[in-house]
């Protein structure tokens, strides 16, 4: 039997994921968008800025504010 290099999520991991998704859903839309693009989709602040038509520094500030909420 081959072992998977990534262990299957435990119930504790699943709860943590569900909690994170719940918290992200509670963010105001613009914070949520920047947070999701950065964390879940792997976009850089520059890519987010280009996508949303904002400055790179603004994308970073929005992400930081999302994390502090």
XYZ file of C-alpha atoms in Angstrom:
69
model
C 0.000 0.000 0.000
C 1.410 3.360 -1.034
C 1.263 6.148 1.482
C -0.008 9.505 0.357
C 2.576 12.298 0.785
C -0.221 14.492 2.105
C -2.117 12.968 5.002
C -5.896 12.891 4.787
C -7.482 15.746 6.735
C -8.538 14.856 10.237
C -11.813 15.969 11.748
C -9.881 18.714 13.585
C -8.434 19.958 10.286
C -11.893 19.904 8.728
C -13.344 21.935 11.589
C -10.552 24.461 11.229
C -11.236 24.775 7.498
C -14.945 25.207 8.105
C -14.234 27.871 10.733
C -11.921 29.723 8.362
C -14.470 29.640 5.550
C -17.178 30.882 7.909
C -14.983 33.764 9.079
C -14.037 34.709 5.525
C -17.717 34.767 4.557
C -18.354 37.266 7.361
C -15.902 39.798 5.914
C -17.203 42.758 3.923
C -17.175 41.918 0.206
C -14.097 43.896 -0.813
C -11.969 42.501 2.044
C -13.260 39.006 1.300
C -12.351 39.311 -2.380
C -8.783 40.445 -1.690
C -8.332 37.831 1.045
C -9.617 35.005 -1.155
C -7.507 36.031 -4.144
C -4.369 36.212 -2.013
C -4.824 33.182 0.259
C -6.892 30.722 -1.752
C -5.924 31.621 -5.318
C -2.295 32.607 -4.732
C -2.435 35.996 -6.429
C 0.190 38.590 -5.541
C -0.782 42.051 -4.334
C 0.216 43.416 -7.750
C -1.988 40.880 -9.557
C -4.906 41.665 -7.251
C -4.407 45.385 -7.812
C -4.415 44.926 -11.588
C -7.487 42.696 -11.445
C -9.485 45.064 -9.229
C -8.190 48.350 -10.637
C -6.618 49.489 -7.369
C -3.080 50.305 -6.241
C -0.826 47.500 -5.036
C -0.493 49.187 -1.632
C -4.290 49.321 -1.363
C -4.520 45.580 -2.032
C -2.004 44.943 0.734
C -3.836 47.212 3.198
C -7.173 45.548 2.398
C -5.615 42.132 3.015
C -4.096 43.256 6.306
C -7.414 44.734 7.424
C -9.207 41.516 6.461
C -6.765 39.581 8.648
C -7.354 41.883 11.600
C -11.161 41.655 11.500
